[in-house]
XYZ file of C-alpha atoms in Angstrom:
709
model
C 58.010 28.112 3.858
C 54.448 27.764 5.224
C 53.810 28.846 8.831
C 53.545 26.130 11.516
C 50.138 24.470 11.686
C 49.679 25.514 15.333
C 50.021 29.236 14.508
C 46.915 31.125 13.319
C 46.809 34.773 12.326
C 43.793 36.618 13.750
C 42.523 40.144 14.354
C 41.177 41.055 17.805
C 38.801 44.015 18.319
C 37.978 46.125 21.354
C 35.453 49.017 21.311
C 37.143 52.390 20.757
C 40.581 50.948 19.992
C 42.506 49.833 16.927
C 42.382 46.113 16.254
C 45.373 44.002 17.208
C 46.798 41.657 14.570
C 48.461 38.761 16.331
C 49.833 35.317 15.606
C 48.043 33.020 18.033
C 50.100 30.074 19.175
C 47.595 27.274 19.791
C 50.079 25.583 22.145
C 50.055 28.499 24.570
C 47.376 28.667 27.303
C 44.426 30.817 26.299
C 44.721 32.834 29.525
C 48.279 33.810 28.548
C 47.135 35.060 25.143
C 44.263 37.056 26.709
C 46.701 38.642 29.207
C 48.955 39.705 26.336
C 46.014 41.206 24.435
C 44.849 43.114 27.537
C 48.354 44.478 28.051
C 48.287 45.784 24.490
C 45.328 48.018 25.404
C 46.475 48.655 28.996
C 43.545 46.735 30.477
C 43.977 45.301 33.969
C 42.367 42.161 35.357
C 42.829 39.934 32.325
C 41.111 37.070 34.186
C 37.858 39.036 33.807
C 38.070 38.892 30.005
C 37.581 36.274 27.302
C 37.660 36.007 23.515
C 34.569 35.671 21.336
C 33.988 35.448 17.609
C 33.102 38.828 16.141
C 30.791 37.367 13.469
C 28.043 34.763 13.346
C 26.742 33.429 16.683
C 29.659 35.194 18.473
C 30.396 32.197 20.687
C 32.972 32.279 23.464
C 36.306 30.610 22.724
C 37.461 27.972 25.194
C 40.443 25.667 25.416
C 38.222 22.944 23.936
C 36.895 25.006 21.020
C 39.972 27.078 20.143
C 40.990 24.514 17.513
C 38.149 25.833 15.295
C 39.893 29.198 14.854
C 41.131 29.665 11.278
C 43.593 32.074 9.703
C 41.996 35.464 9.076
C 39.346 35.079 11.785
C 38.171 38.260 13.498
C 37.820 37.906 17.276
C 36.544 40.267 19.928
C 37.749 40.808 23.485
C 34.757 40.614 25.833
C 34.022 40.217 29.504
C 34.316 36.591 30.664
C 31.254 34.289 30.664
C 31.191 34.184 34.473
C 31.339 37.973 34.742
C 28.700 38.412 32.018
C 26.397 35.906 33.744
C 26.775 37.619 37.105
C 26.099 41.071 35.664
C 23.036 39.911 33.714
C 21.655 38.111 36.773
C 21.971 41.314 38.814
C 20.337 43.423 36.086
C 17.461 40.937 35.699
C 16.726 41.238 39.409
C 16.885 45.040 39.341
C 13.799 47.200 39.824
C 14.195 49.261 36.652
C 11.908 47.937 33.921
C 14.030 49.259 31.038
C 17.245 47.830 32.501
C 15.560 44.482 33.097
C 14.208 44.357 29.537
C 17.640 45.069 28.039
C 19.214 42.445 30.279
C 16.660 39.801 29.243
C 17.139 40.675 25.596
C 20.910 40.194 25.911
C 20.401 37.013 27.945
C 18.159 35.507 25.234
C 21.007 36.007 22.764
C 23.844 34.780 25.009
C 21.995 31.699 26.273
C 22.711 29.862 23.019
C 26.408 29.844 23.988
C 27.170 26.635 25.949
C 30.041 28.259 27.882
C 27.904 31.171 29.062
C 24.942 28.867 29.723
C 27.012 26.689 32.075
C 28.083 29.745 34.090
C 24.581 31.218 34.246
C 23.058 27.892 35.306
C 25.706 27.455 38.035
C 24.517 30.764 39.496
C 20.963 29.394 39.799
C 19.946 31.486 36.808
C 17.291 29.044 35.572
C 15.572 29.182 38.964
C 15.529 32.981 38.741
C 13.905 32.900 35.296
C 11.380 30.284 36.445
C 10.355 32.485 39.378
C 9.913 35.472 37.052
C 7.528 33.384 34.946
C 5.686 31.964 37.961
C 5.136 35.447 39.373
C 2.909 36.305 36.391
C 4.120 39.919 36.436
C 5.929 39.835 33.084
C 4.124 40.505 29.829
C 4.859 41.310 26.189
C 8.488 41.562 25.104
C 9.855 41.006 28.595
C 8.050 37.677 28.942
C 8.984 36.607 25.396
C 12.711 37.164 26.050
C 12.432 35.382 29.415
C 10.892 32.302 27.801
C 13.428 32.379 24.960
C 16.350 32.447 27.392
C 14.792 29.687 29.501
C 14.312 27.397 26.484
C 17.833 28.055 25.160
C 19.381 27.278 28.550
C 17.383 24.062 29.014
C 18.266 22.873 25.502
C 21.918 22.485 26.518
C 20.924 19.488 28.653
C 22.836 20.687 31.711
C 19.753 20.683 33.949
C 17.090 17.967 34.033
C 13.561 18.924 32.980
C 12.259 16.910 35.961
C 13.226 19.810 38.237
C 10.527 22.041 36.714
C 7.836 22.951 39.252
C 4.113 22.366 38.814
C 3.378 26.084 39.188
C 5.735 26.824 36.269
C 3.936 24.264 34.125
C 0.545 25.737 35.037
C 1.745 29.230 34.143
C 3.100 28.140 30.743
C -0.053 26.117 30.040
C -2.076 29.184 30.984
C -0.489 31.185 28.161
C -1.507 28.425 25.705
C -5.056 28.288 27.056
C -5.659 32.042 27.032
C -7.668 33.265 24.032
C -5.587 36.404 23.380
C -1.835 35.946 23.820
C 1.033 37.482 21.880
C 2.228 35.141 19.100
C 5.871 35.202 20.246
C 4.852 34.154 23.778
C 2.559 31.443 22.443
C 5.293 30.025 20.191
C 7.795 29.777 23.033
C 5.219 28.358 25.451
C 4.278 25.580 23.022
C 7.960 24.811 22.368
C 8.676 24.598 26.127
C 5.728 22.254 26.681
C 6.868 20.062 23.778
C 10.372 19.784 25.289
C 8.867 18.902 28.676
C 6.798 16.084 27.185
C 9.643 14.676 25.088
C 12.281 14.849 27.832
C 10.431 13.719 30.951
C 7.930 10.920 31.548
C 6.609 12.523 34.725
C 6.177 15.923 33.066
C 4.149 14.298 30.266
C 1.403 13.440 32.753
C 1.446 16.951 34.219
C 1.280 18.652 30.835
C -1.463 16.260 29.663
C -3.554 17.323 32.677
C -3.145 21.015 31.853
C -3.479 20.987 28.049
C -6.409 19.547 26.113
C -6.391 18.507 22.484
C -9.250 20.884 21.769
C -7.211 23.862 22.968
C -4.294 22.912 20.712
C -6.524 22.316 17.690
C -7.955 25.783 18.190
C -4.514 27.247 17.443
C -4.203 25.579 14.025
C -6.046 28.395 12.291
C -3.155 30.747 13.151
C -0.426 30.250 10.555
C 2.267 31.654 12.864
C 1.860 28.897 15.448
C 0.521 25.933 13.438
C 3.846 24.091 13.464
C 4.306 24.533 17.227
C 0.781 23.287 17.957
C 1.087 20.174 15.756
C 4.520 19.451 17.265
C 3.019 19.454 20.777
C 0.101 17.240 19.632
C 2.651 14.807 18.173
C 4.704 14.844 21.375
C 1.633 14.080 23.511
C 0.620 11.351 21.041
C 4.113 9.815 20.982
C 4.571 9.721 24.766
C 1.030 8.624 25.644
C 0.719 5.126 27.193
C -0.505 2.508 24.724
C -3.899 2.240 26.408
C -4.448 5.991 25.984
C -3.381 6.364 22.357
C -6.602 4.950 20.926
C -8.555 7.192 23.278
C -6.531 10.212 22.172
C -6.993 9.257 18.506
C -10.770 9.117 19.030
C -10.662 12.540 20.645
C -8.646 13.940 17.731
C -11.166 12.460 15.293
C -14.082 14.014 17.182
C -12.322 17.367 17.128
C -11.889 17.019 13.317
C -8.113 17.455 13.518
C -7.653 15.868 10.096
C -10.021 18.220 8.270
C -8.599 21.268 10.082
C -5.047 20.335 9.053
C -6.228 19.677 5.497
C -7.985 23.041 5.151
C -5.696 25.313 7.189
C -2.278 23.738 6.584
C -2.058 21.444 3.547
C -4.454 23.511 1.426
C -3.572 26.806 3.090
C -2.315 29.842 1.218
C 1.285 29.433 2.418
C 3.888 26.886 1.212
C 4.624 24.069 3.644
C 8.114 24.468 5.098
C 10.417 21.599 6.011
C 9.605 21.590 9.741
C 5.850 21.575 9.100
C 6.289 18.766 6.542
C 8.211 16.798 9.169
C 5.474 17.274 11.778
C 2.808 16.153 9.275
C 4.928 13.083 8.515
C 5.259 12.318 12.247
C 1.492 12.660 12.728
C 0.904 10.348 9.746
C 3.280 7.716 11.180
C 1.776 7.906 14.678
C -1.731 7.567 13.229
C -0.812 4.469 11.222
C 0.950 3.010 14.253
C -2.465 2.716 15.905
C -2.981 -0.221 13.529
C -0.062 -2.113 15.063
C -2.147 -3.765 17.772
C -4.581 -5.301 15.251
C -1.700 -6.110 12.908
C 0.003 -8.168 15.635
C -3.196 -9.822 16.953
C -3.748 -13.410 15.862
C -7.261 -14.653 15.227
C -8.612 -17.095 17.795
C -10.349 -19.874 15.817
C -12.498 -20.590 18.878
C -13.720 -16.985 19.246
C -17.286 -16.960 17.916
C -17.373 -13.143 17.521
C -14.319 -13.266 15.255
C -15.685 -16.205 13.289
C -18.920 -14.281 12.787
C -16.948 -11.729 10.757
C -15.959 -14.467 8.312
C -19.600 -15.623 8.187
C -20.567 -12.023 7.406
C -18.095 -11.915 4.505
C -19.659 -15.086 3.135
C -23.224 -13.816 3.663
C -22.598 -10.532 1.824
C -20.952 -12.302 -1.121
C -23.528 -15.099 -1.490
C -26.648 -13.624 0.083
C -28.954 -14.872 -2.679
C -28.321 -18.538 -1.937
C -30.446 -20.353 0.637
C -28.762 -22.433 3.283
C -29.495 -26.166 3.026
C -31.178 -27.679 6.023
C -28.742 -30.526 6.659
C -25.643 -29.881 8.722
C -23.381 -31.882 6.423
C -24.782 -30.163 3.351
C -24.300 -26.769 5.029
C -20.673 -27.559 5.866
C -20.022 -28.716 2.307
C -21.575 -25.541 0.915
C -19.590 -23.331 3.326
C -16.381 -25.070 2.296
C -17.210 -24.400 -1.346
C -17.992 -20.739 -0.596
C -14.786 -20.238 1.373
C -12.867 -21.642 -1.565
C -14.642 -19.160 -3.844
C -13.742 -16.377 -1.394
C -10.097 -17.322 -1.921
C -9.134 -18.529 1.544
C -6.218 -20.946 1.762
C -7.931 -23.054 4.432
C -11.355 -23.856 2.944
C -12.590 -25.799 5.968
C -11.581 -23.337 8.683
C -10.622 -19.960 7.125
C -9.951 -18.540 10.609
C -6.558 -20.266 10.379
C -5.594 -17.870 7.550
C -5.474 -15.014 10.081
C -3.183 -16.615 12.658
C 0.027 -15.249 11.146
C 1.281 -11.810 12.233
C 1.621 -9.476 10.561
C -1.037 -8.793 9.242
C -3.179 -10.666 11.796
C -6.673 -9.329 12.375
C -5.925 -6.137 10.447
C -6.432 -8.029 7.174
C -9.878 -9.211 8.309
C -10.775 -5.635 9.317
C -9.856 -4.425 5.833
C -11.902 -7.155 4.140
C -14.966 -6.395 6.272
C -14.676 -2.651 5.509
C -14.568 -3.395 1.770
C -17.552 -5.757 2.027
C -19.709 -3.279 3.966
C -18.708 0.130 2.597
C -17.936 -0.871 -0.997
C -20.295 -3.822 -1.227
C -20.760 -3.750 -5.004
C -16.987 -3.764 -5.563
C -16.557 -6.619 -3.092
C -19.258 -8.788 -4.679
C -17.982 -8.063 -8.183
C -14.408 -9.116 -7.269
C -15.564 -12.339 -5.583
C -18.080 -13.414 -8.232
C -15.863 -12.394 -11.129
C -13.063 -14.654 -9.915
C -15.346 -17.519 -8.981
C -16.551 -17.642 -12.597
C -13.036 -18.026 -14.034
C -11.147 -21.215 -14.585
C -9.645 -22.538 -11.371
C -6.090 -21.909 -12.487
C -6.821 -18.250 -13.424
C -8.953 -17.174 -10.477
C -7.530 -14.430 -8.238
C -7.928 -15.709 -4.633
C -9.551 -12.754 -2.870
C -8.861 -13.925 0.701
C -5.214 -14.772 0.155
C -4.681 -11.561 -1.862
C -6.295 -9.365 0.809
C -4.127 -10.878 3.557
C -0.886 -10.534 1.578
C -1.822 -7.041 0.380
C -2.429 -5.888 3.969
C 1.004 -7.187 4.934
C 2.529 -5.350 1.971
C 0.826 -2.037 2.808
C 2.060 -2.314 6.403
C 5.615 -2.706 5.077
C 5.328 0.161 2.589
C 3.933 2.581 5.190
C 6.170 1.163 7.982
C 3.328 0.525 10.393
C 4.690 0.073 13.910
C 8.023 1.817 13.301
C 9.201 5.058 14.916
C 9.276 8.244 12.822
C 12.620 8.989 11.157
C 14.331 12.162 12.323
C 14.499 14.731 9.538
C 12.086 12.841 7.255
C 9.397 14.940 5.528
C 7.707 12.144 3.575
C 4.043 12.780 4.366
C 1.226 11.967 1.919
C -1.495 14.623 1.570
C -4.113 12.054 0.501
C -4.079 10.412 3.953
C -5.442 13.670 5.381
C -8.427 13.756 3.005
C -10.469 10.916 4.505
C -11.398 9.807 8.036
C -10.825 6.153 7.050
C -7.810 6.768 4.826
C -6.127 3.422 5.594
C -9.200 1.383 4.709
C -9.878 3.424 1.562
C -6.256 2.967 0.527
C -6.673 -0.791 0.919
C -9.881 -0.776 -1.150
C -8.152 1.022 -4.021
C -5.175 -1.343 -3.882
C -7.223 -4.569 -3.791
C -8.999 -3.451 -6.966
C -5.602 -2.696 -8.499
C -4.397 -6.181 -7.561
C -7.426 -7.815 -9.190
C -6.956 -5.733 -12.343
C -3.223 -6.480 -12.546
C -3.909 -10.195 -12.070
C -6.150 -10.138 -15.146
C -3.665 -8.094 -17.198
C -0.897 -10.578 -16.385
C -3.179 -13.565 -17.132
C -1.806 -14.933 -13.889
C -2.298 -18.362 -12.362
C -1.840 -19.505 -8.775
C 1.864 -20.154 -9.488
C 2.273 -16.471 -10.448
C 0.994 -15.153 -7.112
C 4.346 -13.764 -5.900
C 5.098 -12.218 -9.299
C 1.760 -10.389 -9.262
C 2.410 -9.118 -5.728
C 5.813 -7.764 -6.816
C 4.228 -5.859 -9.696
C 1.487 -4.479 -7.419
C 4.083 -3.334 -4.881
C 5.909 -1.496 -7.645
C 2.689 0.104 -8.886
C 1.795 1.313 -5.389
C 5.246 2.653 -4.494
C 5.562 4.476 -7.810
C 2.114 6.032 -7.364
C 2.877 7.118 -3.784
C 6.126 8.722 -4.957
C 4.009 11.042 -7.139
C 2.362 12.432 -3.943
C -1.303 12.252 -5.029
C -3.347 14.872 -3.204
C -6.443 12.680 -2.773
C -7.681 9.085 -3.009
C -9.263 9.882 -6.393
C -5.953 11.211 -7.681
C -4.277 8.015 -6.451
C -6.714 6.027 -8.595
C -5.775 8.168 -11.598
C -2.053 7.615 -11.002
C -2.572 3.860 -10.692
C -4.582 3.723 -13.912
C -1.543 5.127 -15.688
C 0.679 2.460 -14.118
C -0.898 -0.637 -15.650
C 1.089 -3.813 -16.202
C 2.248 -2.861 -19.701
C 3.523 0.492 -18.388
C 5.409 -1.240 -15.564
C 7.032 -3.534 -18.147
C 8.001 -0.505 -20.235
C 9.500 1.282 -17.218
C 11.378 -1.816 -16.165
C 12.789 -2.308 -19.637
C 13.822 1.326 -19.877
C 15.521 1.224 -16.488
C 17.149 -2.112 -17.227
C 18.593 -0.722 -20.444
C 19.835 2.273 -18.495
C 21.434 0.092 -15.839
C 22.841 -2.481 -18.235
C 23.898 0.080 -20.856
C 23.114 -2.443 -23.592
C 25.512 -5.101 -22.334
C 26.505 -6.238 -25.799
C 30.172 -6.355 -26.881
C 29.943 -3.277 -29.176
C 28.450 -1.114 -26.448
C 30.919 -2.416 -23.869
C 33.757 -1.415 -26.204
C 32.168 1.990 -26.762
C 31.905 2.577 -23.041
C 35.537 1.651 -22.509
C 36.595 4.120 -25.205
C 34.706 7.119 -23.926
C 34.780 6.403 -20.181
C 37.904 8.487 -19.355
C 36.528 11.579 -21.063
C 33.065 11.115 -19.554
C 34.488 10.742 -16.051
C 36.531 13.898 -16.540
C 33.402 15.763 -17.654
C 31.538 14.521 -14.585
C 34.367 15.651 -12.303
C 34.301 19.105 -13.848
C 30.538 19.288 -13.462
C 30.809 18.266 -9.804
C 33.518 20.847 -9.131
C 31.479 23.565 -10.850
C 28.551 22.742 -8.550
C 30.832 22.936 -5.513
C 31.872 26.415 -6.646
C 28.197 27.424 -6.702
C 27.818 26.090 -3.160
C 24.991 24.472 -1.210
C 22.931 25.176 1.898
C 22.867 22.602 4.702
C 20.568 22.195 7.702
C 22.197 22.070 11.124
C 21.824 18.614 12.651
C 20.037 18.020 15.949
C 18.031 21.240 15.889
C 14.650 20.393 17.449
C 13.409 23.974 17.270
C 10.781 25.230 14.934
C 13.259 27.958 13.938
C 15.613 26.142 11.553
C 19.358 26.835 11.494
C 21.354 26.746 8.275
C 24.923 27.022 7.043
C 26.408 27.397 3.571
C 29.551 25.947 1.997
C 31.165 26.588 -1.370
C 34.485 26.005 -3.105
C 36.624 28.927 -4.252
C 36.826 29.475 -7.997
C 40.493 28.427 -8.025
C 39.580 25.173 -6.198
C 42.004 25.915 -3.358
C 39.751 26.870 -0.419
C 36.413 25.713 1.059
C 34.465 28.705 2.401
C 31.608 28.209 4.895
C 29.527 30.096 7.436
C 26.224 30.225 9.328
C 23.004 31.690 7.870
C 19.826 32.904 9.522
C 17.621 31.449 6.779
C 17.846 29.324 3.663
C 19.288 31.446 0.784
C 17.538 31.915 -2.550
C 20.744 31.800 -4.596
C 24.500 31.840 -4.295
C 25.992 33.263 -1.101
C 28.940 35.659 -1.686
C 32.319 34.601 -0.337
C 32.392 37.749 1.839
C 29.476 36.461 3.945
C 31.208 33.140 4.678
C 33.532 33.845 7.594
C 35.277 30.454 7.870
C 37.484 28.602 5.428
C 39.596 25.446 5.006
C 42.540 25.193 2.581
C 42.058 22.214 0.300
C 45.707 21.328 0.910
C 44.831 20.666 4.581
C 42.108 18.114 3.751
C 43.198 14.581 4.623
C 40.152 12.551 3.619
C 36.383 12.412 3.109
C 34.340 9.873 5.093
C 30.661 8.971 4.794
C 27.816 7.396 6.783
C 28.638 5.714 10.064
C 32.325 6.632 9.727
C 31.475 10.324 10.206
C 32.352 11.751 13.642
C 28.885 13.317 14.020
C 27.235 9.952 13.283
C 29.218 7.840 15.763
C 26.579 8.073 18.491
C 23.535 8.414 16.263
C 24.049 5.661 13.707
C 22.439 2.969 15.861
C 19.176 4.836 16.304
C 16.330 3.889 13.995
C 15.147 7.479 13.651
C 18.561 8.527 12.241
C 18.709 5.952 9.418
C 17.945 8.469 6.670
C 20.254 11.076 8.176
C 23.019 8.448 8.215
C 22.639 7.866 4.458
C 23.143 11.596 3.737
C 26.023 12.264 6.151
C 29.637 12.940 5.177
C 32.615 14.658 6.806
C 35.791 16.406 5.691
C 38.802 15.490 7.860
C 41.567 18.086 7.784
C 44.755 19.033 9.644
C 45.538 18.951 12.426
C 42.667 16.726 13.684
C 39.577 18.715 12.781
C 36.364 17.871 10.949
C 33.701 19.694 8.978
C 30.442 17.737 9.245
C 27.668 17.711 6.634
C 24.170 16.262 6.274
C 23.069 16.705 2.647
C 19.468 17.883 2.008
C 18.904 15.047 -0.491
C 20.636 12.184 -2.306
C 21.532 14.330 -5.309
C 23.410 16.911 -3.222
C 25.091 14.052 -1.368
C 26.411 12.625 -4.675
C 27.497 16.053 -5.899
C 29.504 16.851 -2.763
C 31.052 13.461 -2.077
C 32.030 13.021 -5.749
C 33.240 16.610 -5.992
C 35.375 16.371 -2.876
C 36.872 13.085 -4.076
C 37.625 14.662 -7.443
C 39.172 17.614 -5.623
C 41.496 15.237 -3.792
C 42.296 13.332 -6.969
C 40.527 10.174 -5.849
C 37.967 7.888 -7.476
C 34.379 9.105 -7.238
C 32.023 7.089 -5.082
C 28.509 7.468 -6.539
C 26.673 6.805 -9.775
C 25.557 9.331 -12.345
C 22.402 11.236 -11.444
C 19.593 12.458 -13.649
C 20.638 16.075 -13.162
C 23.985 15.660 -14.933
C 22.415 17.047 -18.103
C 25.539 18.478 -19.668
C 27.388 15.199 -19.138
C 24.591 13.099 -20.608
C 24.345 15.361 -23.658
C 28.078 15.102 -24.180
C 27.868 11.315 -23.891
C 25.109 11.044 -26.496
C 26.949 13.373 -28.879
C 30.067 11.234 -28.586
C 28.079 8.059 -29.248
C 26.607 9.611 -32.369
C 29.959 10.844 -33.696
C 32.116 7.801 -32.927
C 33.174 5.692 -35.886
C 31.320 2.449 -35.210
C 32.410 0.633 -38.374
C 35.637 -0.615 -36.813
C 33.868 -2.382 -33.935
C 33.421 -6.110 -34.306
C 29.744 -7.088 -34.205
C 29.081 -10.605 -32.877
C 27.032 -13.174 -34.841
C 24.468 -11.604 -37.158
C 22.617 -8.543 -35.876
C 21.163 -5.990 -38.331
C 23.773 -4.437 -40.687
C 25.735 -1.500 -39.343
C 24.868 1.658 -41.311
C 27.708 3.631 -42.799
C 26.489 6.906 -41.287
C 27.227 7.020 -37.548
C 24.457 9.564 -37.063
C 21.858 6.875 -37.680
C 22.625 5.439 -34.237
C 20.304 6.818 -31.616
C 21.343 5.654 -28.160
C 19.076 6.912 -25.416
C 20.448 6.885 -21.870
C 17.995 7.184 -19.003
C 20.022 7.437 -15.823
C 18.180 7.461 -12.544
């Protein structure tokens, strides 16, 4: 008979004594259990003690968190959080340097515990640490541990950042501005300033007065602090008032931030880690968001300066023609030229730019092409004006619609997504990357129009093909604008048709009656093979990133299924592993028999509050949770869509339920098995409709190719 669900068997350690093996009744008060443990070692004053985990982060156990304790867990009897906080506070304020250093070192470790942090903060501990920093008497290791403890305590959100004094900010900013500061101190100082900017509007203004962009850019040559410096630049950029963002962007351009990042980060001699990739993505998004104002600005048909831009486009394209002297003749000629330029409104082309998006941004792009790539611009305009009317590619209309499309693809005006690392190196290779990107794409559009032999009625079809060409090329992560051109040359219209046909065949699985019958025959075996493959991957295990960690130092945990498929083992890791993690290093476990269900997306407990936020959309798509007895959850955020499919399918298979996702490209063994079965099946007994080619007698002559994506 299994033990009651509210009884857990644990071992409790105490220095210099044999461990106690007890059955912890989760219905009893925790204080009663601690008193019993203290009596076992003849320790008085049980109210001065508490239980902590012996492994991992060694967090304190409270009435709220005790439900996480599993059978076989090793605990440790320790002094209570209040007593530990009081002792550390006294030691920090002592006169002995060695004692103070050891106290700060221990405090930096304990401050990650929310229970201890609450006690230490209640004793005005944060004020004590702030005064130590403001005094300017701490250096080296002592200062590094002080700043670490301060940041850990503030991250719990118990105390508002608005309470930070100006002198503290000046002192922290001073460490960033000094030419020679220890790397550990500089890292923590930058992280503290970033948290100030992100968490307080008033502190943003104070930090912005103390820190200049030039000082932060100067730190990008140091590989140890690059991520921290870019994160603070992003924070200042994100929180800056709208009227200051353009000014800040100009300052960043003058300081050559783009070229420094390109040379010292993207093309540096170290691989780009996930947090750095995220910060580069955020910087890319914030830079493109500067286009939002022009994108949402309508053209004023009565504004002569704006109309002069359209006149300039006409002049550059048709410079060789002399203006007629008569007003009526001039208007007639202008109308003809505007038609040749491809505007929808030939009489007053300013009306073409009154819809937002793309607004005036489209006109900016057209003017850049006409001035910087004049030969290309003239060639596109004159080439189309010499075609038949029904086959001409309307440059003006195409440029406006293309600008709108590029804004959608690059999500201009939207907030960065939390956890997204989708930056494009090529946008860091040119000071006018947006405009150059447009120039490449407008040439692509003109070329695709010719390849499709399109007419005006085919306009939307051409735009769909161009969108697909651009998105496929961007997915290849070209490292420069020239490499983008190369990728696009390989994605001509005929190649897009081939890819579409291949993918359609993959999706449709040859929806003819013989193939449908084949699929029905082999589906049970194929599904069983997929389940086994999923379960085998669960036995190998996967590494997951801890959600909500805003630090540069990433936190990880690992989960894997036991070889007998009866237990899920998991535990925290200091860094991402390079291979499988042994079961011995995973301290926690869940019996599969206790699992009640698997939920995904917005149904996950850890997504309840975050699902409505735009920046968590991608995280939401990769989230899933295991619900198990009594009322506990194990929450996951998969590193990518493939791992998400593996784990959700595997867990469903483990519970004997129908799998929820499609096949993925990585199911190689399953796909091979499927093709072998198709080759070996006796196809002669299948009824072939109407009159297709004769069915050969040798089954091996069938060559079905499946391309699952």
